[in-house]
Short mmCIF file of C-alpha atoms in Angstrom, two decimals:
data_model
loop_
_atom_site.label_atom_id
_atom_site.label_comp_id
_atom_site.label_asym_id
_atom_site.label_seq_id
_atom_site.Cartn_x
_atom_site.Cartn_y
_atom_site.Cartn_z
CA UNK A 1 0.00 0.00 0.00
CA UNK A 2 1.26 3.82 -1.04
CA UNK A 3 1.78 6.93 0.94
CA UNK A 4 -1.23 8.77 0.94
CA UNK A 5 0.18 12.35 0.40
CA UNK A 6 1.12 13.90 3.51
CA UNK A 7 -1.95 16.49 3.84
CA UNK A 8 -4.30 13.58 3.42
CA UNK A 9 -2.04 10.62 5.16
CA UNK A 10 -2.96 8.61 8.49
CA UNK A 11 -0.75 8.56 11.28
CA UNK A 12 -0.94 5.47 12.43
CA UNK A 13 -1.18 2.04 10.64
CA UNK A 14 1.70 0.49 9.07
CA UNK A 15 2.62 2.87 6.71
CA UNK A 16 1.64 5.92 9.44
CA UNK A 17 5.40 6.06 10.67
CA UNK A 18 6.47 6.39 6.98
CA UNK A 19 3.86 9.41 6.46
CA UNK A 20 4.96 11.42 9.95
CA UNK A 21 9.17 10.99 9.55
CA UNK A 22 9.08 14.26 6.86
CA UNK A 23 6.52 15.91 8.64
CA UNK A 24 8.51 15.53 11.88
CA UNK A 25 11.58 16.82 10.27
CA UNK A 26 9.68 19.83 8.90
CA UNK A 27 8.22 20.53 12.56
CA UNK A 28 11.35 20.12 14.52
CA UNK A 29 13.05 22.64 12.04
CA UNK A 30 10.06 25.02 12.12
CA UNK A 31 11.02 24.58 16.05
CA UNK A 32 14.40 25.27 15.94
CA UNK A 33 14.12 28.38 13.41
CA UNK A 34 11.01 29.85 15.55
CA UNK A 35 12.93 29.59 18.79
CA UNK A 36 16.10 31.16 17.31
CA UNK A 37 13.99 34.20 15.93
CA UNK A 38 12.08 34.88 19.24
CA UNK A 39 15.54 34.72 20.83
CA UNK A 40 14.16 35.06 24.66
CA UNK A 41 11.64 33.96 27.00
CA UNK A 42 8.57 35.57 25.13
CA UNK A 43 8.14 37.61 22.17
CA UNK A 44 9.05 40.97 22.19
CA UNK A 45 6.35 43.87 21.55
CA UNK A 46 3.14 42.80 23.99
CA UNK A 47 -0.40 41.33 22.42
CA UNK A 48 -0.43 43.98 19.58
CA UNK A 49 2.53 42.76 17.80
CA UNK A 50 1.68 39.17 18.83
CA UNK A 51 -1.52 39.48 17.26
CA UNK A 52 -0.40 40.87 14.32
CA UNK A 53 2.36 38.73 13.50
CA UNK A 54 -0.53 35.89 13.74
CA UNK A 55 -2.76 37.85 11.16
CA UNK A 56 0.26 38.26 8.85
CA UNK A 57 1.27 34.67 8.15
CA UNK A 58 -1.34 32.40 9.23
CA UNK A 59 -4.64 33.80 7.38
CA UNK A 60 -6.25 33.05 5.66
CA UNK A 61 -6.65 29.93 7.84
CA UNK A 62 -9.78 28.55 5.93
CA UNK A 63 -8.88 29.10 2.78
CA UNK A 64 -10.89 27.83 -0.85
CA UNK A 65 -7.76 25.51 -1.74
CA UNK A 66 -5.66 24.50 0.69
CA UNK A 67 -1.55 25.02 0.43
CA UNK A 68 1.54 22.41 0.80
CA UNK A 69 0.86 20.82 3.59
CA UNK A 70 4.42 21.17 4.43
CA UNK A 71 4.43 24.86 3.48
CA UNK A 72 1.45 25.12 5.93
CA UNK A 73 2.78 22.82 8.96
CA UNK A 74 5.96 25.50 8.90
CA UNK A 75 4.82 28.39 8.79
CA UNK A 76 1.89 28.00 11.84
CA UNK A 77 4.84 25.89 13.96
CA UNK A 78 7.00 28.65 12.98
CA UNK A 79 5.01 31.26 14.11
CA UNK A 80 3.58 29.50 17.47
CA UNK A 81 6.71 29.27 18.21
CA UNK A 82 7.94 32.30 17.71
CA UNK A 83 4.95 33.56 19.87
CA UNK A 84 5.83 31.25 22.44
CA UNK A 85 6.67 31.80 26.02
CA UNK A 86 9.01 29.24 26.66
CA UNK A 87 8.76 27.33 30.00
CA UNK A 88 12.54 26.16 28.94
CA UNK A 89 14.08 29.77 28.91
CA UNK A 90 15.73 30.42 32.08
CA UNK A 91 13.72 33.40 32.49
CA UNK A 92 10.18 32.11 31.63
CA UNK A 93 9.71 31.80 35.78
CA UNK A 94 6.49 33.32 35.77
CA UNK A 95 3.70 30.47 36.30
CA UNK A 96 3.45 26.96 37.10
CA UNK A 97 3.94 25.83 33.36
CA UNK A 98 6.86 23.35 33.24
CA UNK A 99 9.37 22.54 30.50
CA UNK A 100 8.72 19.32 29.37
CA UNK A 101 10.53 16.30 28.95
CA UNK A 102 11.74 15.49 25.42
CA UNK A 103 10.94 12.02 26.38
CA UNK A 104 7.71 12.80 27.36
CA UNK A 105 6.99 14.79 24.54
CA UNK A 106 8.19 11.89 22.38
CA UNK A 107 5.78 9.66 23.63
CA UNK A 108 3.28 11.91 23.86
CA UNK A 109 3.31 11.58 19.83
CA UNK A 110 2.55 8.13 19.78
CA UNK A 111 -0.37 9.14 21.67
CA UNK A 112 -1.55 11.33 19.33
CA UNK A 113 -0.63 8.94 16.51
CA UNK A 114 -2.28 5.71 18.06
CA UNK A 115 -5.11 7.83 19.56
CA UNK A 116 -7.01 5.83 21.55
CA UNK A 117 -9.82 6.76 23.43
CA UNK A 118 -9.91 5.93 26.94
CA UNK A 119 -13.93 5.20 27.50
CA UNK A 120 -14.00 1.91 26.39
CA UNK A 121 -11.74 -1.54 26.55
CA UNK A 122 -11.88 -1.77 22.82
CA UNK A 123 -11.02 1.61 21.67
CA UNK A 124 -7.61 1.68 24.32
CA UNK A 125 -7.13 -2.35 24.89
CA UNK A 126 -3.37 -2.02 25.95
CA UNK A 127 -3.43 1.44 27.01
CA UNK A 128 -6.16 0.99 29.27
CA UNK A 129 -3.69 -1.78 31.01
CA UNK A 130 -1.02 1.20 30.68
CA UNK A 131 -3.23 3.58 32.82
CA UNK A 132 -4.18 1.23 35.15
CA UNK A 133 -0.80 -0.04 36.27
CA UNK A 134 0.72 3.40 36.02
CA UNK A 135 -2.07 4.68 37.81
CA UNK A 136 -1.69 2.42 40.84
CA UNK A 137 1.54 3.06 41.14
CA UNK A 138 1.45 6.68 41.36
CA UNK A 139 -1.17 6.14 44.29
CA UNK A 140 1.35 3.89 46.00
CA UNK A 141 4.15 6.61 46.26
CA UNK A 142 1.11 8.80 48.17
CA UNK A 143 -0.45 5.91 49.94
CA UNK A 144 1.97 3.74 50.88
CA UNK A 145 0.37 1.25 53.93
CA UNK A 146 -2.76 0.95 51.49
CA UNK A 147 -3.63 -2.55 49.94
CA UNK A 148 -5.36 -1.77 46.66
CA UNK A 149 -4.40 2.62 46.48
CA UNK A 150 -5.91 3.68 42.85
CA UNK A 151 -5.70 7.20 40.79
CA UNK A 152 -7.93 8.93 38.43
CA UNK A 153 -5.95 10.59 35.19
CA UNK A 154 -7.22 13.94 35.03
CA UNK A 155 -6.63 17.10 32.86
CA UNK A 156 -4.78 18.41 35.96
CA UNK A 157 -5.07 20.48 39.42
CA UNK A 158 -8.83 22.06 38.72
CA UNK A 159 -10.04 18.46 37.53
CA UNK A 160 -8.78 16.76 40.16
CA UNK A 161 -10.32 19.22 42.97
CA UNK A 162 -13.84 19.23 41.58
CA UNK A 163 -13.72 15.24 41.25
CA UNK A 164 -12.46 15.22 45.20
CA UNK A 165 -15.29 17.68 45.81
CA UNK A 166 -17.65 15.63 43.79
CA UNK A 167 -16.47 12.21 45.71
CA UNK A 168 -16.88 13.85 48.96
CA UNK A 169 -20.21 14.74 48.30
CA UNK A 170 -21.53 11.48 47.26
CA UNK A 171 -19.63 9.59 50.01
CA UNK A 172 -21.70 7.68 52.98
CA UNK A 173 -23.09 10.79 55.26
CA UNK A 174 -22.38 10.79 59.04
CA UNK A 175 -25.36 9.18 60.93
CA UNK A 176 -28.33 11.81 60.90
CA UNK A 177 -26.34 13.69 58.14
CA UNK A 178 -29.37 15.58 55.91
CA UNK A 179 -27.69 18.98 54.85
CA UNK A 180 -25.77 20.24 51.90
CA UNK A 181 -21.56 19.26 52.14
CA UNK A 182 -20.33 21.97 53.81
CA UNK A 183 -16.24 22.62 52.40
CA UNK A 184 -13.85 24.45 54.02
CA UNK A 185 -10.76 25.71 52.81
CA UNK A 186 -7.96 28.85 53.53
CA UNK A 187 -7.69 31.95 51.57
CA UNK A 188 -4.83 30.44 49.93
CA UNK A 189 -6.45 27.58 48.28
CA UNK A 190 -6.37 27.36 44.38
CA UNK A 191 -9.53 29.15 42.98
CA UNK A 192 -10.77 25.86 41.59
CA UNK A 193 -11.83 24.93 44.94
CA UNK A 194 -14.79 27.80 44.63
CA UNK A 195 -15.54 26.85 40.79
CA UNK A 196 -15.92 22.82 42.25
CA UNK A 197 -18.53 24.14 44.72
CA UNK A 198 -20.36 26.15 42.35
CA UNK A 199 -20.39 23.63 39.86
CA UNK A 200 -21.85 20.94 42.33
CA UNK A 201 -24.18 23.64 43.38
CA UNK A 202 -22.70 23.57 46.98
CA UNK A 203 -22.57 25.97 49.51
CA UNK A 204 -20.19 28.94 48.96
CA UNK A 205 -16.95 27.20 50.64
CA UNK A 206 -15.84 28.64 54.32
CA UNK A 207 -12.61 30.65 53.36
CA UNK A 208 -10.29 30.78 56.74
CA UNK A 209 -8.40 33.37 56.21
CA UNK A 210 -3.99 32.82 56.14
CA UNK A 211 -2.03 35.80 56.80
CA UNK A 212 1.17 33.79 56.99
CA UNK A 213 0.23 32.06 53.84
CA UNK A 214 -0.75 28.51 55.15
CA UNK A 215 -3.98 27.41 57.57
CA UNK A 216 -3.92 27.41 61.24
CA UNK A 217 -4.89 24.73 62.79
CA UNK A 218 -6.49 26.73 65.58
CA UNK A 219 -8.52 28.57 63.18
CA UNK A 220 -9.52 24.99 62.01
CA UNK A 221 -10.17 23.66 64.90
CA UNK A 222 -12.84 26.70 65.75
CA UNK A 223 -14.43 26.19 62.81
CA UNK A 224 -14.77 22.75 62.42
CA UNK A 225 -15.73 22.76 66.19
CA UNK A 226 -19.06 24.89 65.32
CA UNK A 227 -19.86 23.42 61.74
CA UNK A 228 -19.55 19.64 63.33
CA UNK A 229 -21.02 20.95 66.69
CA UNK A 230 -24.59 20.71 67.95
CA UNK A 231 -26.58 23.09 65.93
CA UNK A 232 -23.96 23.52 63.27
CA UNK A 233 -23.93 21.94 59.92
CA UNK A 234 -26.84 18.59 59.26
CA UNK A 235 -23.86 17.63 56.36
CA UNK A 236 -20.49 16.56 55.54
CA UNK A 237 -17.77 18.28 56.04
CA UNK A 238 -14.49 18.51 53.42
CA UNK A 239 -11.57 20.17 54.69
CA UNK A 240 -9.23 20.93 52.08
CA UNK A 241 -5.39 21.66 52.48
CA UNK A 242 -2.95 22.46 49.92
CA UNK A 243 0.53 21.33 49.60
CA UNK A 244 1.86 23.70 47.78
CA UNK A 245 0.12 27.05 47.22
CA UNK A 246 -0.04 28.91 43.62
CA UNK A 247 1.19 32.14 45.44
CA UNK A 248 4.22 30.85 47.44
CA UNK A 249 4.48 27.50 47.41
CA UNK A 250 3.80 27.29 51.08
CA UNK A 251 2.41 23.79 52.44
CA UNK A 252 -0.39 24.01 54.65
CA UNK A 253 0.27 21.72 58.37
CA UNK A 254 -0.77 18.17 56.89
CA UNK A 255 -0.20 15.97 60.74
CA UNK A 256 -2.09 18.50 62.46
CA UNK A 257 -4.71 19.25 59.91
CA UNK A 258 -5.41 15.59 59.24
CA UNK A 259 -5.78 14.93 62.94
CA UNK A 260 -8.23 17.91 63.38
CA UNK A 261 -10.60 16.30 60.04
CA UNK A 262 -10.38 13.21 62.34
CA UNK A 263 -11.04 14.90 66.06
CA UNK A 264 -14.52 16.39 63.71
CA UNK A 265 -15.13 13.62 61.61
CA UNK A 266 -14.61 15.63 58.29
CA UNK A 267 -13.09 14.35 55.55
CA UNK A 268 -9.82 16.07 54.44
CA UNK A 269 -8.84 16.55 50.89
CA UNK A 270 -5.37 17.57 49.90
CA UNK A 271 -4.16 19.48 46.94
CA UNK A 272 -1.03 19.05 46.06
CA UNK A 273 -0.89 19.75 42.44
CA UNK A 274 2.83 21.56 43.11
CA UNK A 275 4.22 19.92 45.85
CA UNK A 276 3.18 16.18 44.93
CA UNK A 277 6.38 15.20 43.41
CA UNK A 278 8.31 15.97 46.28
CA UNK A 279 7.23 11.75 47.01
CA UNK A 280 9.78 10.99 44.71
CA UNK A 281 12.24 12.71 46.23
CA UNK A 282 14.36 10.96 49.16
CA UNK A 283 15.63 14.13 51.00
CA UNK A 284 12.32 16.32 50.54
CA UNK A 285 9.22 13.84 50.81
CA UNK A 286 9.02 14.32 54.49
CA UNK A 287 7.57 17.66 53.82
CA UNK A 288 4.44 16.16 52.73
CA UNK A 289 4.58 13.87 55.87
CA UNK A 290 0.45 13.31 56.21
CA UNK A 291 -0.43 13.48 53.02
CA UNK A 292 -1.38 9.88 53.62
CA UNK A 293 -4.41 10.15 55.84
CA UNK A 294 -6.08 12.20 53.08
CA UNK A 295 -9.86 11.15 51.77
CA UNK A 296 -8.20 12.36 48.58
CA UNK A 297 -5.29 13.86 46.85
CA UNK A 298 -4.22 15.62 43.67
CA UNK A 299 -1.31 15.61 41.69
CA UNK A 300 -0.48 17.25 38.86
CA UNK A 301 2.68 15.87 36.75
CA UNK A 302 2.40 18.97 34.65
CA UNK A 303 3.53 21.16 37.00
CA UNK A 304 6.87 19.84 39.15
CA UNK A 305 6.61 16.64 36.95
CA UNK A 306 7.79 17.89 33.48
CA UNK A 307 4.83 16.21 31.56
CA UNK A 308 3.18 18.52 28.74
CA UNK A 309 0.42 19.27 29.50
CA UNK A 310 -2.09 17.03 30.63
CA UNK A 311 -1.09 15.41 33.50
CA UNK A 312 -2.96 15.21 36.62
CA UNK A 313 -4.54 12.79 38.89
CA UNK A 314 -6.50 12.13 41.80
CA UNK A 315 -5.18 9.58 43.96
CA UNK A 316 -7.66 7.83 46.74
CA UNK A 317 -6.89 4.73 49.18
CA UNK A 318 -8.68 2.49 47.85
CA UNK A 319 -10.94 1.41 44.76
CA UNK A 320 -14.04 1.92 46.52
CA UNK A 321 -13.86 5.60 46.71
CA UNK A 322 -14.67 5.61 43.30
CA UNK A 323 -17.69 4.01 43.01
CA UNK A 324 -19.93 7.22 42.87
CA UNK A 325 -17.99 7.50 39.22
CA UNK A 326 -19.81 4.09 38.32
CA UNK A 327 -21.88 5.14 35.25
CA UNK A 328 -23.25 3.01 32.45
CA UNK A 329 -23.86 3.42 28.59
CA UNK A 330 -24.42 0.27 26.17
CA UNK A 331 -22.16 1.28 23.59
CA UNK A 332 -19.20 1.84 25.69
CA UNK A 333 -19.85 -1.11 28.88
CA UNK A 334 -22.66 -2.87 28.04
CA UNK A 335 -23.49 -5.08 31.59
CA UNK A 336 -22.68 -8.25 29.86
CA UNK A 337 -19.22 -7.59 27.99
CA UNK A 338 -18.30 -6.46 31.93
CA UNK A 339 -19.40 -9.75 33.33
CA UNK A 340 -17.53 -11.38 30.61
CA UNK A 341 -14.73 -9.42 31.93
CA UNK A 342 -14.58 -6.61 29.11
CA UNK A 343 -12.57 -3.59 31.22
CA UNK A 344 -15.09 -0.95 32.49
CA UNK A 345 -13.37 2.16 31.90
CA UNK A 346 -16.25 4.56 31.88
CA UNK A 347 -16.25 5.25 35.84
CA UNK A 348 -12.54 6.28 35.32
CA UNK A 349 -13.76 9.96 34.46
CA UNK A 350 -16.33 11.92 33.96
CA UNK A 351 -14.84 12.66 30.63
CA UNK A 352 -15.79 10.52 27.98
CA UNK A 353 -13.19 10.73 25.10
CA UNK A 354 -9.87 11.38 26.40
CA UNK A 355 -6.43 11.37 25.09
CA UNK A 356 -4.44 8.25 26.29
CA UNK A 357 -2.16 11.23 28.55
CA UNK A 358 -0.86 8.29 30.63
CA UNK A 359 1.43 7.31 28.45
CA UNK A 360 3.68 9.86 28.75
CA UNK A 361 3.89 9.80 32.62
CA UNK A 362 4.72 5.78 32.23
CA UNK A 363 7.53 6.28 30.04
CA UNK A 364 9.17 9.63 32.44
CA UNK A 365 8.93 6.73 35.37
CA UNK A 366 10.13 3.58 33.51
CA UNK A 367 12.81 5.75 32.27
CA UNK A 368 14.04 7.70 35.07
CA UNK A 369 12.58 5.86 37.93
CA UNK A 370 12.07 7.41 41.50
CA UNK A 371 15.60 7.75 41.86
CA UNK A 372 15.89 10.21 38.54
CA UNK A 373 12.75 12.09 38.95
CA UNK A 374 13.66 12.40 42.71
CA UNK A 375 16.84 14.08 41.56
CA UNK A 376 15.45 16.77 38.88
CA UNK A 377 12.93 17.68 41.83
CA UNK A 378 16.13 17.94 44.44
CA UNK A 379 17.75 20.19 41.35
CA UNK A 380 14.80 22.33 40.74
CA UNK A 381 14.27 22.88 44.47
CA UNK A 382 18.02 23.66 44.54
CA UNK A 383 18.15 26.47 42.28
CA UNK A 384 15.19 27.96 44.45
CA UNK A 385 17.58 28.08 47.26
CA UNK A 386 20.21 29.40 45.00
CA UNK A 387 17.86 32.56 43.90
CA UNK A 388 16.89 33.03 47.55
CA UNK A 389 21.15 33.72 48.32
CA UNK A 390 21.63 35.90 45.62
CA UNK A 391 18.18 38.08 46.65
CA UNK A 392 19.62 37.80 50.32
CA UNK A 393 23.08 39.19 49.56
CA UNK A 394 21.83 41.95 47.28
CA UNK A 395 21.35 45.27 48.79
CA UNK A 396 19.00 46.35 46.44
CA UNK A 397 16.54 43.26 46.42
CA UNK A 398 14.02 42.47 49.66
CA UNK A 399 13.23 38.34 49.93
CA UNK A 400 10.10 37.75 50.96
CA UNK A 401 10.59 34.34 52.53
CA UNK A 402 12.92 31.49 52.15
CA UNK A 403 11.07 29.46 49.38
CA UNK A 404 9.50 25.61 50.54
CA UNK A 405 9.09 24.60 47.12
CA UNK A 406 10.49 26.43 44.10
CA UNK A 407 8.45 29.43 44.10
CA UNK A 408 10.35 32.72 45.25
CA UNK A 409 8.86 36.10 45.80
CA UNK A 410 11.03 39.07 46.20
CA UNK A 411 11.21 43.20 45.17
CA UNK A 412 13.33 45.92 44.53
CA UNK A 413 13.66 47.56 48.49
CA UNK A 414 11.42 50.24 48.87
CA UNK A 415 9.16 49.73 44.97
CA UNK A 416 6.02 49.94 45.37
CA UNK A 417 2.80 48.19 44.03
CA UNK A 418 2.82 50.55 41.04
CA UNK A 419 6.27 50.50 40.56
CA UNK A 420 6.60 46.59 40.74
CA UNK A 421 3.69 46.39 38.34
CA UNK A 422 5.36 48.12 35.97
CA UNK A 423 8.88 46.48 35.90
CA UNK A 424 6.61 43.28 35.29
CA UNK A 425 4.93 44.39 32.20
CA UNK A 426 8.22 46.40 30.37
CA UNK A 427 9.80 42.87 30.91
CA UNK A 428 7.36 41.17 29.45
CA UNK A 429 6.79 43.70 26.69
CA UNK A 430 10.25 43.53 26.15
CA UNK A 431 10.05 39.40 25.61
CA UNK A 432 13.07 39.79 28.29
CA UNK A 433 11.79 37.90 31.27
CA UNK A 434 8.87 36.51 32.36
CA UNK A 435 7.72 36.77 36.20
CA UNK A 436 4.69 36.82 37.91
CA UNK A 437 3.05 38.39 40.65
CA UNK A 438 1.99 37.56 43.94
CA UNK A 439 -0.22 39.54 46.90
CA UNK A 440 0.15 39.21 50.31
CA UNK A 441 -0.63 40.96 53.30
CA UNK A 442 3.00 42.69 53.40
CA UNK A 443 1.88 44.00 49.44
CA UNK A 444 2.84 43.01 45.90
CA UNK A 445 5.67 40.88 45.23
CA UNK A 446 7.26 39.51 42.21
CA UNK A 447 7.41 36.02 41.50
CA UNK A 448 10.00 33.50 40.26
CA UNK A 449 8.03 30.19 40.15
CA UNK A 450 11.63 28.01 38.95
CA UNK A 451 10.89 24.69 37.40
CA UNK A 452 14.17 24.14 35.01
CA UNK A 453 16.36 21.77 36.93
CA UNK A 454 18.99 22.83 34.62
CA UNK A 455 18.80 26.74 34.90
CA UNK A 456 22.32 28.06 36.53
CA UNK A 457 23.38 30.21 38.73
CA UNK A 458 23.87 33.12 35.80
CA UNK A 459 20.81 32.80 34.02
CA UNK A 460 19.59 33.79 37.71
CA UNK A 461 22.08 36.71 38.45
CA UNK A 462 21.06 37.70 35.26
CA UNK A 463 17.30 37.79 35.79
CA UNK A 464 18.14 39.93 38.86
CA UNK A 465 20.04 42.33 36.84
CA UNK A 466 16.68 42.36 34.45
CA UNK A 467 15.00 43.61 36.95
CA UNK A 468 17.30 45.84 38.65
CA UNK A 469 18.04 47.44 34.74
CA UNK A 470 14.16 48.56 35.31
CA UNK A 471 13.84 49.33 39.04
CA UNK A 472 13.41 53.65 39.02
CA UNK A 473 16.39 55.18 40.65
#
């Protein structure tokens, strides 16, 4: 059988590999020109000259007859990536938006080239096996006494918490239990914790409020004490922590937050989209000490994992905390094919179709292993320290706080919120550097959230001297 020309050609197949090789080669080179052009961290000029450079060479983008289909795959690679903002720059520090693996980007292709479709056993046969295993073993590393732990692939952090939210909801009620579930969470829980409860039509969650950045367990304990009390709440309660907050990367008090859900007989949910990986590493994965008596927990492999994008889960102790997920449609797990031991996949998600992201995260583990994903995280966490000297010893920077994770926030002494505003936005303007922002009761702050575990100690002095080239004298 023949090549099918290359606009018109199927990926996968026997004669798929054959039909992606020369449009590979013309991608990777669109790649390499795009991010020699941009030359930096983002492209220079702001969303004007973004959005014109778009208009310029991409439409039309429905045109009457189409155009080589390798003239077209270069010039809209070349131009994304020109109009990038490169997680792999040194100076791209301003989000949680990792630099992927090329290994995981590699397999990530065959994804896309095999497709499968994880709602059913005989659109995915072997990667439904894949996801299962891989799955399991993730839920291992954050419940390790369990007999059976399992995880949920999600599309990351925001998935995750609204499942856990969902999960809670449905779970068995306390005896006498006839109200709404009730969650409570700090101020400095990800915003997708208020989304979950709107989208379940909950209550508006109970925000405690964190001036130092993480819960108090006192605060906790006073609420919980009057929701679970008499005449408080007739529901459930969720508590939810969060290893690893967006702002800071602060870790909320896991023992003594997990012993307060069990003092009330709430159940405690833990996000830990950012500081989940820390598991795999052997000097820092007794910073998420507790994490283990969760109800649930979230990952995200996308963040501190180097996984493109998707890559979450939602890890839970055991297979029965699922079972609210069970769901059945005829086409997809018809009762019989199950009981003739057909793989139910559908209570896996609330997704239907869904891209086969596991395989990536299999082949990052079987490749590195705890040991080598253990040491990027030690590396990453590393240079966080690193940034944290140089702000220290520089008379003309303020630190906000030695950093837990790899998230540092710092300032030019004596800027203010204007002021700091504006350094932000002439640096990204510029397409010099790109770093976020963070509030806190002591004011703005800007952000370096550092997830390159190869970015040296230059590329950081340099990012200081960024800054400091547009601090106002």
């Amino acid at each position: 059988m023949s090549v099918a020309p290359a606009g018109t050609a199927l990926a996968g197949g026997t004669d798929g590999p054959r039909a992606l090789r020369p449009l590979l080669d013309t991608v990777l080179d669109a790649l390499t020109t795009g991010a020699q052009d941009r030359s930096g961290p983002l492209p220079p000029g702001g969303p004007d000259a973004v959005a014109r450079a778009v208009r310029d060479t991409c439409l039309p983008l429905l045109p009457d007859e189409g155009t080589d289909p390798h003239t077209a795959l270069r010039t809209l690679v070349h131009t994304l990536a020109v109009g990038a903002a490169d997680p792999a720059d040194p100076h791209c520090a301003a989000h949680l938006h990792c630099p992927p693996l090329a290994l995981a980007t590699a397999a990530d292709l065959a994804a896309s080239a095999l497709n499968p479709s994880m709602d059913s056993w005989d659109q995915a046969p072997a990667a439904s096996e894949l996801e299962a295993h891989t799955a399991r073993a993730l839920a291992a590393l954050v419940y390790p006494a369990a007999a059976a732990p399992d995880a949920l692939v999600t599309t990351g952090g925001t998935e995750s918490n609204q499942l856990a939210a969902l999960l809670a909801r449905e779970a068995p009620r306390p005896p006498g239990a006839t109200g709404p579930l009730r969650i409570v969470c700090g101020a400095n829980a990800h915003h997708s914790v208020h989304r979950a409860a709107w989208l379940l039509g909950l209550p508006e969650p109970l925000t405690l409020p964190t001036p130092h950045g993480t819960l108090d367990p006192a605060t906790v304990h006073t609420c919980l004490a009057e929701l679970t009390g008499r005449g408080g709440c007739t529901g459930q309660v969720l508590l939810v922590a969060t290893a690893g907050t967006t702002d800071a990367g602060a870790l909320d008090p896991l023992p003594a937050l997990a012993d307060l859900a069990d003092h009330h007989g709430a159940r405690l949910h833990i996000d830990a989209s950012y500081g989940g990986p820390l598991l795999f590493s052997t000097t820092h994965r007794t910073v998420l000490t507790g994490l283990a008596r969760a109800h649930t927990v979230t990952l995200d492999l996308h963040k501190l994992g180097w996984q493109p994008v998707a890559a979450g889960l939602l890890a839970v102790p055991t297979p029965a905390a699922l079972t609210p997920l069970a769901h059945q449609a005829d086409y997809l797990n018809a009762d019989d094919d199950t009981e003739a031991g057909v793989p139910d996949l559908l209570g896996r998600s609330l997704r239907t179709t869904r891209r086969p992201d596991i395989l990536k995260i299999a082949v990052t583990l079987k490749a590195l292993g705890r040991q080598g994903l253990g040491d990027l995280v030690d590396r990453t966490l590393a240079v966080a320290q690193t940034l944290a000297d140089l702000i220290d010893a520089h008379p003309g920077y303020e630190l906000h706080s030695r950093p837990t994770l790899t998230t540092v926030l710092f300032r030019p002494t004596g800027a203010d919120d204007a002021t700091l505003a504006t350094i932000r936005r002439t640096l990204l303007a510029e397409g010099h550097a790109v770093l976020g922002r963070a509030t806190t009761p002591t004011g703005l702050w800007l952000k370096a959230t550092l997830l390159n575990p190869h970015t040296q100690p230059g590329d950081l002095t340099h990012l200081l001297k960024l800054v400091e080239g547009h601090t106002p004298r």
